[in-house]
Amino acid sequence: MKLLATVLVVCGHFWEPLARVPGHRVLHAAYLLVYAFHMPVFVFVSGWFSRSFTARPDQLGRLLSGVLAPYLLWTTLLGAYTAWLDGGRFALDLLTPVWVTWFLLSLFLWRLSAPLWHRLRAPLTTAVAVSLLAGALPLTPQLSIGRTLQLLPFFVAGLTLDRDRVLALRGNRRLRAAAPPVFAAAALLAYWLVPRLDAAWFYRSAGAAGLHAGLPRWLALSLAVNLAGAVLGVLFLALVPVRAGWYSGLGAASTAAFLVHPFVQLALVRAGGYRGGLLTSAAGQAALTLAAAALALLLCTPPVTRLLRPLLTPRLRLLLRD
């Protein structure tokens, strides 16, 4: 499940430079469709794996070494790399995530708040209310506050929903039967929306002011986008194979793919890989998709993760007590 979500993240990022160019409506529609549900699924899974977090000292230590320290490290690395590619000056700002590193910072904040959500009588309702109130705020990139608030319901859902009911979704025959027609209808809707709705609505990082919308319109569209994310996310979970396979171990190491693929995508963009006619054809875009998926899988393999382990889970023995 986590591996498939990561592959979608990587493919979406490699599609993005083409999706925003006129004349690639089918690819743009696929981009919108994936963005409607892939991060909600990713965040839901993160909530699911945070269910046992109670802020014990050992858990806080793992949170620092496995989430916050990688955020600080990869924000620095990716920021410096981007500045180098652009020939600009690197200005370190650890409060402002660089591209994909927003997720690590948001995860750090979400997981810290996990004990609070377990104490509330209506955690999911409260989280939805918080996410909608975010639309009235002047959201900025600092601390990834926009995504932290707007994607909060998906984290809380994974954190607090009944375990047996969630597990029953996987392999559910009725949901599996419903998935193909629903995804087909969603794809047609995404195709229709391409010239009508900015993809920024699916990023969930801006409030009403940032999207130049009145608050009522922002609330309506945000509810619609999140409802679509929830429905498609449930169907996606139902389609995920129940039995373990060769891919199971790769999913546990998906952080490497999530953090490393931007370096490849940025290099491809700066090298002019998206210029010319190579990737403008359907065959070229299919090849790009396969290459992106293959890259995601490669970055999850044991040799790569062993090589990157010091950067993915830095040891903080000098800072933390045993």
PDB file of C-alpha atoms in Angstrom:
ATOM      1  CA  MET A   1       0.000   0.000   0.000  1.00  0.00           C
ATOM      2  CA  LYS A   2       2.718   2.466   0.993  1.00  0.00           C
ATOM      3  CA  LEU A   3       4.861   1.397  -1.961  1.00  0.00           C
ATOM      4  CA  LEU A   4       2.059   1.964  -4.475  1.00  0.00           C
ATOM      5  CA  ALA A   5       1.322   5.378  -2.983  1.00  0.00           C
ATOM      6  CA  THR A   6       5.010   6.262  -3.251  1.00  0.00           C
ATOM      7  CA  VAL A   7       5.129   5.168  -6.904  1.00  0.00           C
ATOM      8  CA  LEU A   8       2.165   7.467  -7.594  1.00  0.00           C
ATOM      9  CA  VAL A   9       3.957  10.339  -5.856  1.00  0.00           C
ATOM     10  CA  VAL A  10       7.062   9.840  -7.995  1.00  0.00           C
ATOM     11  CA  CYS A  11       5.091   9.503 -11.237  1.00  0.00           C
ATOM     12  CA  GLY A  12       3.075  12.620 -10.434  1.00  0.00           C
ATOM     13  CA  HIS A  13       6.219  14.662  -9.881  1.00  0.00           C
ATOM     14  CA  PHE A  14       7.713  13.501 -13.178  1.00  0.00           C
ATOM     15  CA  TRP A  15       4.453  14.339 -14.967  1.00  0.00           C
ATOM     16  CA  GLU A  16       4.203  17.822 -13.506  1.00  0.00           C
ATOM     17  CA  PRO A  17       6.465  19.745 -15.949  1.00  0.00           C
ATOM     18  CA  LEU A  18       4.414  18.404 -18.878  1.00  0.00           C
ATOM     19  CA  ALA A  19       1.008  18.511 -17.204  1.00  0.00           C
ATOM     20  CA  ARG A  20       1.165  22.280 -16.884  1.00  0.00           C
ATOM     21  CA  VAL A  21       1.951  22.787 -20.587  1.00  0.00           C
ATOM     22  CA  PRO A  22      -1.043  23.306 -22.927  1.00  0.00           C
ATOM     23  CA  GLY A  23      -1.602  20.423 -25.292  1.00  0.00           C
ATOM     24  CA  HIS A  24      -1.137  17.606 -22.784  1.00  0.00           C
ATOM     25  CA  ARG A  25      -4.705  17.401 -21.513  1.00  0.00           C
ATOM     26  CA  VAL A  26      -4.756  13.631 -21.018  1.00  0.00           C
ATOM     27  CA  LEU A  27      -1.577  13.706 -18.944  1.00  0.00           C
ATOM     28  CA  HIS A  28      -2.890  16.714 -17.021  1.00  0.00           C
ATOM     29  CA  ALA A  29      -6.093  14.795 -16.275  1.00  0.00           C
ATOM     30  CA  ALA A  30      -4.072  11.824 -15.011  1.00  0.00           C
ATOM     31  CA  TYR A  31      -2.074  14.249 -12.871  1.00  0.00           C
ATOM     32  CA  LEU A  32      -5.246  15.700 -11.314  1.00  0.00           C
ATOM     33  CA  LEU A  33      -6.675  12.229 -10.728  1.00  0.00           C
ATOM     34  CA  VAL A  34      -3.551  11.025  -8.935  1.00  0.00           C
ATOM     35  CA  TYR A  35      -3.271  14.212  -6.897  1.00  0.00           C
ATOM     36  CA  ALA A  36      -6.876  13.859  -5.779  1.00  0.00           C
ATOM     37  CA  PHE A  37      -6.085  10.807  -3.665  1.00  0.00           C
ATOM     38  CA  HIS A  38      -2.393   9.871  -3.503  1.00  0.00           C
ATOM     39  CA  MET A  39      -1.394  12.197  -0.649  1.00  0.00           C
ATOM     40  CA  PRO A  40      -4.594  11.519   1.332  1.00  0.00           C
ATOM     41  CA  VAL A  41      -3.679   7.817   1.138  1.00  0.00           C
ATOM     42  CA  PHE A  42      -0.073   8.540   2.114  1.00  0.00           C
ATOM     43  CA  VAL A  43      -1.186  10.637   5.094  1.00  0.00           C
ATOM     44  CA  PHE A  44      -3.824   8.082   6.131  1.00  0.00           C
ATOM     45  CA  VAL A  45      -1.173   5.345   6.156  1.00  0.00           C
ATOM     46  CA  SER A  46       1.070   7.606   8.253  1.00  0.00           C
ATOM     47  CA  GLY A  47      -1.746   7.992  10.765  1.00  0.00           C
ATOM     48  CA  TRP A  48      -2.258   4.233  10.776  1.00  0.00           C
ATOM     49  CA  PHE A  49       1.385   3.641  11.678  1.00  0.00           C
ATOM     50  CA  SER A  50       1.174   6.295  14.408  1.00  0.00           C
ATOM     51  CA  ARG A  51      -1.587   4.521  16.365  1.00  0.00           C
ATOM     52  CA  SER A  52       0.791   3.311  19.071  1.00  0.00           C
ATOM     53  CA  PHE A  53       2.503   6.681  19.539  1.00  0.00           C
ATOM     54  CA  THR A  54       2.006   7.913  23.109  1.00  0.00           C
ATOM     55  CA  ALA A  55       5.016  10.235  23.357  1.00  0.00           C
ATOM     56  CA  ARG A  56       7.119   7.843  25.426  1.00  0.00           C
ATOM     57  CA  PRO A  57      10.785   8.881  25.632  1.00  0.00           C
ATOM     58  CA  ASP A  58      11.878   6.116  23.257  1.00  0.00           C
ATOM     59  CA  GLN A  59       9.155   7.085  20.769  1.00  0.00           C
ATOM     60  CA  LEU A  60      10.152  10.728  20.951  1.00  0.00           C
ATOM     61  CA  GLY A  61      13.744   9.699  20.290  1.00  0.00           C
ATOM     62  CA  ARG A  62      12.698   7.786  17.171  1.00  0.00           C
ATOM     63  CA  LEU A  63      10.568  10.734  16.077  1.00  0.00           C
ATOM     64  CA  LEU A  64      13.582  13.019  16.325  1.00  0.00           C
ATOM     65  CA  SER A  65      15.994  10.654  14.558  1.00  0.00           C
ATOM     66  CA  GLY A  66      13.554   9.261  12.013  1.00  0.00           C
ATOM     67  CA  VAL A  67      11.514  12.336  11.099  1.00  0.00           C
ATOM     68  CA  LEU A  68      12.809  15.676  12.375  1.00  0.00           C
ATOM     69  CA  ALA A  69      16.526  15.062  11.758  1.00  0.00           C
ATOM     70  CA  PRO A  70      15.898  13.805   8.197  1.00  0.00           C
ATOM     71  CA  TYR A  71      13.701  16.849   7.595  1.00  0.00           C
ATOM     72  CA  LEU A  72      16.492  19.209   8.620  1.00  0.00           C
ATOM     73  CA  LEU A  73      19.078  17.267   6.628  1.00  0.00           C
ATOM     74  CA  TRP A  74      17.102  16.795   3.410  1.00  0.00           C
ATOM     75  CA  THR A  75      15.743  20.343   3.442  1.00  0.00           C
ATOM     76  CA  THR A  76      19.346  21.521   3.509  1.00  0.00           C
ATOM     77  CA  LEU A  77      20.493  19.071   0.823  1.00  0.00           C
ATOM     78  CA  LEU A  78      17.591  19.692  -1.539  1.00  0.00           C
ATOM     79  CA  GLY A  79      17.762  23.455  -1.052  1.00  0.00           C
ATOM     80  CA  ALA A  80      21.497  23.521  -1.747  1.00  0.00           C
ATOM     81  CA  TYR A  81      21.073  21.230  -4.767  1.00  0.00           C
ATOM     82  CA  THR A  82      18.334  23.420  -6.253  1.00  0.00           C
ATOM     83  CA  ALA A  83      20.434  26.555  -5.772  1.00  0.00           C
ATOM     84  CA  TRP A  84      23.415  24.827  -7.413  1.00  0.00           C
ATOM     85  CA  LEU A  85      21.355  23.756 -10.432  1.00  0.00           C
ATOM     86  CA  ASP A  86      19.959  27.262 -10.818  1.00  0.00           C
ATOM     87  CA  GLY A  87      23.341  28.905 -10.320  1.00  0.00           C
ATOM     88  CA  GLY A  88      21.911  30.938  -7.472  1.00  0.00           C
ATOM     89  CA  ARG A  89      22.843  31.585  -3.881  1.00  0.00           C
ATOM     90  CA  PHE A  90      21.717  29.119  -1.246  1.00  0.00           C
ATOM     91  CA  ALA A  91      19.914  30.666   1.715  1.00  0.00           C
ATOM     92  CA  LEU A  92      19.152  28.156   4.452  1.00  0.00           C
ATOM     93  CA  ASP A  93      15.676  28.476   5.972  1.00  0.00           C
ATOM     94  CA  LEU A  94      14.831  25.427   8.050  1.00  0.00           C
ATOM     95  CA  LEU A  95      11.342  26.704   8.855  1.00  0.00           C
ATOM     96  CA  THR A  96      10.359  26.562   5.181  1.00  0.00           C
ATOM     97  CA  PRO A  97      10.309  23.073   3.646  1.00  0.00           C
ATOM     98  CA  VAL A  98      11.840  22.527   0.223  1.00  0.00           C
ATOM     99  CA  TRP A  99       9.443  20.641  -2.049  1.00  0.00           C
ATOM    100  CA  VAL A 100       8.823  17.102  -0.736  1.00  0.00           C
ATOM    101  CA  THR A 101      10.345  17.765   2.678  1.00  0.00           C
ATOM    102  CA  TRP A 102       7.073  19.389   3.722  1.00  0.00           C
ATOM    103  CA  PHE A 103       5.777  15.887   4.451  1.00  0.00           C
ATOM    104  CA  LEU A 104       8.445  15.160   7.063  1.00  0.00           C
ATOM    105  CA  LEU A 105       7.711  18.384   8.906  1.00  0.00           C
ATOM    106  CA  SER A 106       3.957  17.814   8.771  1.00  0.00           C
ATOM    107  CA  LEU A 107       4.417  14.216   9.923  1.00  0.00           C
ATOM    108  CA  PHE A 108       6.497  15.432  12.856  1.00  0.00           C
ATOM    109  CA  LEU A 109       3.709  17.810  13.910  1.00  0.00           C
ATOM    110  CA  TRP A 110       0.925  15.295  13.306  1.00  0.00           C
ATOM    111  CA  ARG A 111       2.622  12.542  15.270  1.00  0.00           C
ATOM    112  CA  LEU A 112       3.384  14.862  18.168  1.00  0.00           C
ATOM    113  CA  SER A 113      -0.331  15.631  18.339  1.00  0.00           C
ATOM    114  CA  ALA A 114      -1.402  11.952  18.231  1.00  0.00           C
ATOM    115  CA  PRO A 115      -2.022  11.570  21.998  1.00  0.00           C
ATOM    116  CA  LEU A 116      -4.354  14.575  21.877  1.00  0.00           C
ATOM    117  CA  TRP A 117      -6.561  13.070  19.151  1.00  0.00           C
ATOM    118  CA  HIS A 118      -6.905   9.853  21.132  1.00  0.00           C
ATOM    119  CA  ARG A 119      -8.328  11.872  24.026  1.00  0.00           C
ATOM    120  CA  LEU A 120     -11.048  13.655  22.052  1.00  0.00           C
ATOM    121  CA  ARG A 121     -14.614  12.346  21.839  1.00  0.00           C
ATOM    122  CA  ALA A 122     -14.990  13.234  18.150  1.00  0.00           C
ATOM    123  CA  PRO A 123     -11.446  13.410  16.787  1.00  0.00           C
ATOM    124  CA  LEU A 124     -12.284  13.124  13.084  1.00  0.00           C
ATOM    125  CA  THR A 125     -15.052  15.724  13.226  1.00  0.00           C
ATOM    126  CA  THR A 126     -12.722  18.072  15.086  1.00  0.00           C
ATOM    127  CA  ALA A 127      -9.945  17.510  12.542  1.00  0.00           C
ATOM    128  CA  VAL A 128     -12.308  18.263   9.645  1.00  0.00           C
ATOM    129  CA  ALA A 129     -13.396  21.478  11.368  1.00  0.00           C
ATOM    130  CA  VAL A 130      -9.758  22.499  11.862  1.00  0.00           C
ATOM    131  CA  SER A 131      -8.959  21.801   8.206  1.00  0.00           C
ATOM    132  CA  LEU A 132     -11.877  23.941   7.039  1.00  0.00           C
ATOM    133  CA  LEU A 133     -11.023  26.787   9.399  1.00  0.00           C
ATOM    134  CA  ALA A 134      -7.594  26.849   7.757  1.00  0.00           C
ATOM    135  CA  GLY A 135      -9.201  28.379   4.688  1.00  0.00           C
ATOM    136  CA  ALA A 136      -9.750  31.642   6.525  1.00  0.00           C
ATOM    137  CA  LEU A 137      -6.116  31.893   7.639  1.00  0.00           C
ATOM    138  CA  PRO A 138      -3.269  33.667   5.816  1.00  0.00           C
ATOM    139  CA  LEU A 139      -1.366  30.431   5.183  1.00  0.00           C
ATOM    140  CA  THR A 140       2.344  30.689   4.389  1.00  0.00           C
ATOM    141  CA  PRO A 141       4.953  28.065   3.410  1.00  0.00           C
ATOM    142  CA  GLN A 142       6.548  28.268   6.859  1.00  0.00           C
ATOM    143  CA  LEU A 143       6.207  25.064   8.895  1.00  0.00           C
ATOM    144  CA  SER A 144       4.125  23.563   6.069  1.00  0.00           C
ATOM    145  CA  ILE A 145       1.154  24.878   7.998  1.00  0.00           C
ATOM    146  CA  GLY A 146      -1.274  24.798   5.063  1.00  0.00           C
ATOM    147  CA  ARG A 147      -0.848  21.109   4.300  1.00  0.00           C
ATOM    148  CA  THR A 148      -0.484  20.224   7.974  1.00  0.00           C
ATOM    149  CA  LEU A 149      -3.938  21.628   8.708  1.00  0.00           C
ATOM    150  CA  GLN A 150      -5.742  20.700   5.499  1.00  0.00           C
ATOM    151  CA  LEU A 151      -4.549  17.081   5.368  1.00  0.00           C
ATOM    152  CA  LEU A 152      -5.036  16.609   9.106  1.00  0.00           C
ATOM    153  CA  PRO A 153      -8.367  14.712   8.758  1.00  0.00           C
ATOM    154  CA  PHE A 154      -6.682  11.941   6.778  1.00  0.00           C
ATOM    155  CA  PHE A 155      -4.000  11.518   9.440  1.00  0.00           C
ATOM    156  CA  VAL A 156      -6.592  11.477  12.220  1.00  0.00           C
ATOM    157  CA  ALA A 157      -8.699   8.978  10.261  1.00  0.00           C
ATOM    158  CA  GLY A 158      -5.766   6.590   9.991  1.00  0.00           C
ATOM    159  CA  LEU A 159      -4.967   7.196  13.645  1.00  0.00           C
ATOM    160  CA  THR A 160      -8.400   6.708  15.190  1.00  0.00           C
ATOM    161  CA  LEU A 161     -10.771   4.755  12.925  1.00  0.00           C
ATOM    162  CA  ASP A 162     -11.704   1.269  14.065  1.00  0.00           C
ATOM    163  CA  ARG A 163      -8.868  -1.080  13.158  1.00  0.00           C
ATOM    164  CA  ASP A 164     -11.047  -4.000  12.073  1.00  0.00           C
ATOM    165  CA  ARG A 165     -13.192  -1.834   9.821  1.00  0.00           C
ATOM    166  CA  VAL A 166     -10.139  -0.397   8.113  1.00  0.00           C
ATOM    167  CA  LEU A 167      -8.619  -3.844   7.579  1.00  0.00           C
ATOM    168  CA  ALA A 168     -11.947  -5.035   6.157  1.00  0.00           C
ATOM    169  CA  LEU A 169     -11.574  -2.520   3.322  1.00  0.00           C
ATOM    170  CA  ARG A 170      -8.590  -4.370   1.879  1.00  0.00           C
ATOM    171  CA  GLY A 171      -9.719  -6.965  -0.613  1.00  0.00           C
ATOM    172  CA  ASN A 172     -13.405  -6.072  -0.135  1.00  0.00           C
ATOM    173  CA  ARG A 173     -15.147  -7.586  -3.166  1.00  0.00           C
ATOM    174  CA  ARG A 174     -17.870  -4.965  -3.458  1.00  0.00           C
ATOM    175  CA  LEU A 175     -15.385  -2.127  -3.282  1.00  0.00           C
ATOM    176  CA  ARG A 176     -13.121  -3.850  -5.789  1.00  0.00           C
ATOM    177  CA  ALA A 177     -16.044  -4.219  -8.177  1.00  0.00           C
ATOM    178  CA  ALA A 178     -16.959  -0.558  -7.730  1.00  0.00           C
ATOM    179  CA  ALA A 179     -13.401   0.718  -8.169  1.00  0.00           C
ATOM    180  CA  PRO A 180     -13.021   0.475 -11.999  1.00  0.00           C
ATOM    181  CA  PRO A 181     -16.217   2.403 -12.904  1.00  0.00           C
ATOM    182  CA  VAL A 182     -15.637   4.989 -10.175  1.00  0.00           C
ATOM    183  CA  PHE A 183     -12.034   5.592 -11.222  1.00  0.00           C
ATOM    184  CA  ALA A 184     -13.151   5.769 -14.869  1.00  0.00           C
ATOM    185  CA  ALA A 185     -15.770   8.383 -13.973  1.00  0.00           C
ATOM    186  CA  ALA A 186     -13.188  10.274 -11.903  1.00  0.00           C
ATOM    187  CA  ALA A 187     -10.791  10.229 -14.873  1.00  0.00           C
ATOM    188  CA  LEU A 188     -13.465  11.713 -17.152  1.00  0.00           C
ATOM    189  CA  LEU A 189     -14.238  14.359 -14.538  1.00  0.00           C
ATOM    190  CA  ALA A 190     -10.537  15.181 -14.228  1.00  0.00           C
ATOM    191  CA  TYR A 191     -10.328  15.556 -18.021  1.00  0.00           C
ATOM    192  CA  TRP A 192     -13.269  17.975 -17.917  1.00  0.00           C
ATOM    193  CA  LEU A 193     -11.713  19.912 -15.033  1.00  0.00           C
ATOM    194  CA  VAL A 194      -8.330  20.459 -16.716  1.00  0.00           C
ATOM    195  CA  PRO A 195      -9.185  23.902 -18.189  1.00  0.00           C
ATOM    196  CA  ARG A 196     -11.563  24.777 -15.354  1.00  0.00           C
ATOM    197  CA  LEU A 197      -9.769  24.093 -12.065  1.00  0.00           C
ATOM    198  CA  ASP A 198      -6.213  24.925 -11.048  1.00  0.00           C
ATOM    199  CA  ALA A 199      -4.206  21.924  -9.842  1.00  0.00           C
ATOM    200  CA  ALA A 200      -3.249  24.009  -6.780  1.00  0.00           C
ATOM    201  CA  TRP A 201      -6.603  23.047  -5.241  1.00  0.00           C
ATOM    202  CA  PHE A 202      -5.283  19.487  -4.940  1.00  0.00           C
ATOM    203  CA  TYR A 203      -2.044  20.533  -3.248  1.00  0.00           C
ATOM    204  CA  ARG A 204      -3.976  21.570  -0.123  1.00  0.00           C
ATOM    205  CA  SER A 205      -1.375  24.168   0.789  1.00  0.00           C
ATOM    206  CA  ALA A 206      -3.246  27.447   0.291  1.00  0.00           C
ATOM    207  CA  GLY A 207      -6.261  29.039   1.906  1.00  0.00           C
ATOM    208  CA  ALA A 208      -8.999  31.071   0.264  1.00  0.00           C
ATOM    209  CA  ALA A 209      -6.781  34.118  -0.198  1.00  0.00           C
ATOM    210  CA  GLY A 210      -3.939  32.095  -1.706  1.00  0.00           C
ATOM    211  CA  LEU A 211      -6.252  30.578  -4.314  1.00  0.00           C
ATOM    212  CA  HIS A 212      -7.969  33.918  -5.007  1.00  0.00           C
ATOM    213  CA  ALA A 213     -11.333  32.515  -3.971  1.00  0.00           C
ATOM    214  CA  GLY A 214     -14.008  33.689  -1.612  1.00  0.00           C
ATOM    215  CA  LEU A 215     -14.277  31.692   1.601  1.00  0.00           C
ATOM    216  CA  PRO A 216     -17.633  30.051   0.668  1.00  0.00           C
ATOM    217  CA  ARG A 217     -16.192  28.847  -2.667  1.00  0.00           C
ATOM    218  CA  TRP A 218     -13.007  27.669  -0.966  1.00  0.00           C
ATOM    219  CA  LEU A 219     -15.012  25.708   1.609  1.00  0.00           C
ATOM    220  CA  ALA A 220     -17.209  24.073  -1.040  1.00  0.00           C
ATOM    221  CA  LEU A 221     -14.330  23.105  -3.317  1.00  0.00           C
ATOM    222  CA  SER A 222     -12.134  21.949  -0.434  1.00  0.00           C
ATOM    223  CA  LEU A 223     -14.912  19.704   0.845  1.00  0.00           C
ATOM    224  CA  ALA A 224     -15.409  18.311  -2.661  1.00  0.00           C
ATOM    225  CA  VAL A 225     -11.679  17.703  -3.162  1.00  0.00           C
ATOM    226  CA  ASN A 226     -11.321  15.997   0.216  1.00  0.00           C
ATOM    227  CA  LEU A 227     -14.458  13.908  -0.326  1.00  0.00           C
ATOM    228  CA  ALA A 228     -13.056  12.782  -3.673  1.00  0.00           C
ATOM    229  CA  GLY A 229      -9.765  11.990  -1.967  1.00  0.00           C
ATOM    230  CA  ALA A 230     -11.546   9.919   0.680  1.00  0.00           C
ATOM    231  CA  VAL A 231     -13.688   7.950  -1.795  1.00  0.00           C
ATOM    232  CA  LEU A 232     -10.855   7.264  -4.232  1.00  0.00           C
ATOM    233  CA  GLY A 233      -8.525   6.501  -1.330  1.00  0.00           C
ATOM    234  CA  VAL A 234     -10.899   3.857   0.059  1.00  0.00           C
ATOM    235  CA  LEU A 235     -11.216   2.248  -3.376  1.00  0.00           C
ATOM    236  CA  PHE A 236      -7.441   2.369  -3.790  1.00  0.00           C
ATOM    237  CA  LEU A 237      -7.006   0.563  -0.460  1.00  0.00           C
ATOM    238  CA  ALA A 238      -9.519  -2.059  -1.584  1.00  0.00           C
ATOM    239  CA  LEU A 239      -7.479  -2.703  -4.733  1.00  0.00           C
ATOM    240  CA  VAL A 240      -4.193  -3.185  -2.872  1.00  0.00           C
ATOM    241  CA  PRO A 241      -3.268  -6.903  -2.754  1.00  0.00           C
ATOM    242  CA  VAL A 242      -3.949  -8.455   0.631  1.00  0.00           C
ATOM    243  CA  ARG A 243      -1.241 -11.099   0.426  1.00  0.00           C
ATOM    244  CA  ALA A 244       2.372 -10.196   0.999  1.00  0.00           C
ATOM    245  CA  GLY A 245       4.644 -10.318  -2.030  1.00  0.00           C
ATOM    246  CA  TRP A 246       8.034  -9.234  -3.321  1.00  0.00           C
ATOM    247  CA  TYR A 247       6.885  -5.646  -3.000  1.00  0.00           C
ATOM    248  CA  SER A 248       6.149  -5.816   0.742  1.00  0.00           C
ATOM    249  CA  GLY A 249       9.733  -5.199   1.840  1.00  0.00           C
ATOM    250  CA  LEU A 250      10.113  -2.364  -0.652  1.00  0.00           C
ATOM    251  CA  GLY A 251       7.148  -0.533   0.852  1.00  0.00           C
ATOM    252  CA  ALA A 252       8.847  -0.387   4.231  1.00  0.00           C
ATOM    253  CA  ALA A 253      11.767   1.433   2.592  1.00  0.00           C
ATOM    254  CA  SER A 254       9.738   3.903   0.534  1.00  0.00           C
ATOM    255  CA  THR A 255      11.185   6.943   2.334  1.00  0.00           C
ATOM    256  CA  ALA A 256      14.303   6.692   0.172  1.00  0.00           C
ATOM    257  CA  ALA A 257      12.275   6.934  -3.025  1.00  0.00           C
ATOM    258  CA  PHE A 258      10.233   9.806  -1.633  1.00  0.00           C
ATOM    259  CA  LEU A 259      13.284  11.885  -0.728  1.00  0.00           C
ATOM    260  CA  VAL A 260      15.740  11.026  -3.507  1.00  0.00           C
ATOM    261  CA  HIS A 261      13.600  11.169  -6.654  1.00  0.00           C
ATOM    262  CA  PRO A 262      13.375  15.012  -6.617  1.00  0.00           C
ATOM    263  CA  PHE A 263      17.117  15.180  -7.280  1.00  0.00           C
ATOM    264  CA  VAL A 264      16.641  13.166 -10.475  1.00  0.00           C
ATOM    265  CA  GLN A 265      13.543  15.084 -11.570  1.00  0.00           C
ATOM    266  CA  LEU A 266      15.171  18.474 -11.014  1.00  0.00           C
ATOM    267  CA  ALA A 267      18.259  17.398 -12.955  1.00  0.00           C
ATOM    268  CA  LEU A 268      16.056  16.230 -15.838  1.00  0.00           C
ATOM    269  CA  VAL A 269      14.184  19.536 -15.884  1.00  0.00           C
ATOM    270  CA  ARG A 270      17.323  21.688 -15.729  1.00  0.00           C
ATOM    271  CA  ALA A 271      19.019  19.560 -18.416  1.00  0.00           C
ATOM    272  CA  GLY A 272      16.159  20.293 -20.816  1.00  0.00           C
ATOM    273  CA  GLY A 273      14.809  16.766 -20.793  1.00  0.00           C
ATOM    274  CA  TYR A 274      11.245  18.022 -21.133  1.00  0.00           C
ATOM    275  CA  ARG A 275      12.015  20.213 -24.131  1.00  0.00           C
ATOM    276  CA  GLY A 276      11.634  19.021 -27.687  1.00  0.00           C
ATOM    277  CA  GLY A 277       9.285  16.351 -28.917  1.00  0.00           C
ATOM    278  CA  LEU A 278      10.563  13.255 -27.144  1.00  0.00           C
ATOM    279  CA  LEU A 279       8.126  13.423 -24.223  1.00  0.00           C
ATOM    280  CA  THR A 280       5.254  15.169 -25.997  1.00  0.00           C
ATOM    281  CA  SER A 281       3.922  11.990 -27.619  1.00  0.00           C
ATOM    282  CA  ALA A 282       1.774   9.418 -25.865  1.00  0.00           C
ATOM    283  CA  ALA A 283       4.572   6.869 -26.247  1.00  0.00           C
ATOM    284  CA  GLY A 284       7.099   9.252 -24.719  1.00  0.00           C
ATOM    285  CA  GLN A 285       4.833   9.990 -21.767  1.00  0.00           C
ATOM    286  CA  ALA A 286       4.191   6.282 -21.231  1.00  0.00           C
ATOM    287  CA  ALA A 287       7.947   5.697 -21.244  1.00  0.00           C
ATOM    288  CA  LEU A 288       8.397   8.542 -18.747  1.00  0.00           C
ATOM    289  CA  THR A 289       5.792   6.956 -16.470  1.00  0.00           C
ATOM    290  CA  LEU A 290       7.451   3.542 -16.625  1.00  0.00           C
ATOM    291  CA  ALA A 291      10.864   5.087 -15.968  1.00  0.00           C
ATOM    292  CA  ALA A 292       9.521   7.027 -12.975  1.00  0.00           C
ATOM    293  CA  ALA A 293       7.903   3.895 -11.531  1.00  0.00           C
ATOM    294  CA  ALA A 294      11.111   1.919 -12.086  1.00  0.00           C
ATOM    295  CA  LEU A 295      13.119   4.651 -10.365  1.00  0.00           C
ATOM    296  CA  ALA A 296      10.767   4.553  -7.379  1.00  0.00           C
ATOM    297  CA  LEU A 297      11.172   0.784  -7.075  1.00  0.00           C
ATOM    298  CA  LEU A 298      14.939   0.967  -7.500  1.00  0.00           C
ATOM    299  CA  LEU A 299      15.267   3.549  -4.736  1.00  0.00           C
ATOM    300  CA  CYS A 300      13.398   1.227  -2.362  1.00  0.00           C
ATOM    301  CA  THR A 301      15.753  -1.721  -2.859  1.00  0.00           C
ATOM    302  CA  PRO A 302      17.993  -2.877   0.022  1.00  0.00           C
ATOM    303  CA  PRO A 303      21.333  -1.820  -1.536  1.00  0.00           C
ATOM    304  CA  VAL A 304      20.096   1.747  -2.014  1.00  0.00           C
ATOM    305  CA  THR A 305      18.481   2.014   1.404  1.00  0.00           C
ATOM    306  CA  ARG A 306      21.594   0.621   3.111  1.00  0.00           C
ATOM    307  CA  LEU A 307      23.706   3.208   1.335  1.00  0.00           C
ATOM    308  CA  LEU A 308      21.358   6.027   2.340  1.00  0.00           C
ATOM    309  CA  ARG A 309      20.619   4.842   5.884  1.00  0.00           C
ATOM    310  CA  PRO A 310      22.853   7.473   7.579  1.00  0.00           C
ATOM    311  CA  LEU A 311      20.854  10.164   5.771  1.00  0.00           C
ATOM    312  CA  LEU A 312      17.439   8.567   6.286  1.00  0.00           C
ATOM    313  CA  THR A 313      17.795   7.766  10.003  1.00  0.00           C
ATOM    314  CA  PRO A 314      20.741   9.759  11.349  1.00  0.00           C
ATOM    315  CA  ARG A 315      22.169   8.584  14.658  1.00  0.00           C
ATOM    316  CA  LEU A 316      21.757  11.168  17.379  1.00  0.00           C
ATOM    317  CA  ARG A 317      23.718   9.487  20.163  1.00  0.00           C
ATOM    318  CA  LEU A 318      25.445  12.727  21.108  1.00  0.00           C
ATOM    319  CA  LEU A 319      22.085  14.444  21.547  1.00  0.00           C
ATOM    320  CA  LEU A 320      19.818  11.731  22.941  1.00  0.00           C
ATOM    321  CA  ARG A 321      20.058   9.653  26.089  1.00  0.00           C
ATOM    322  CA  ASP A 322      19.876   5.873  25.862  1.00  0.00           C
TER     323      ASP A 322
END
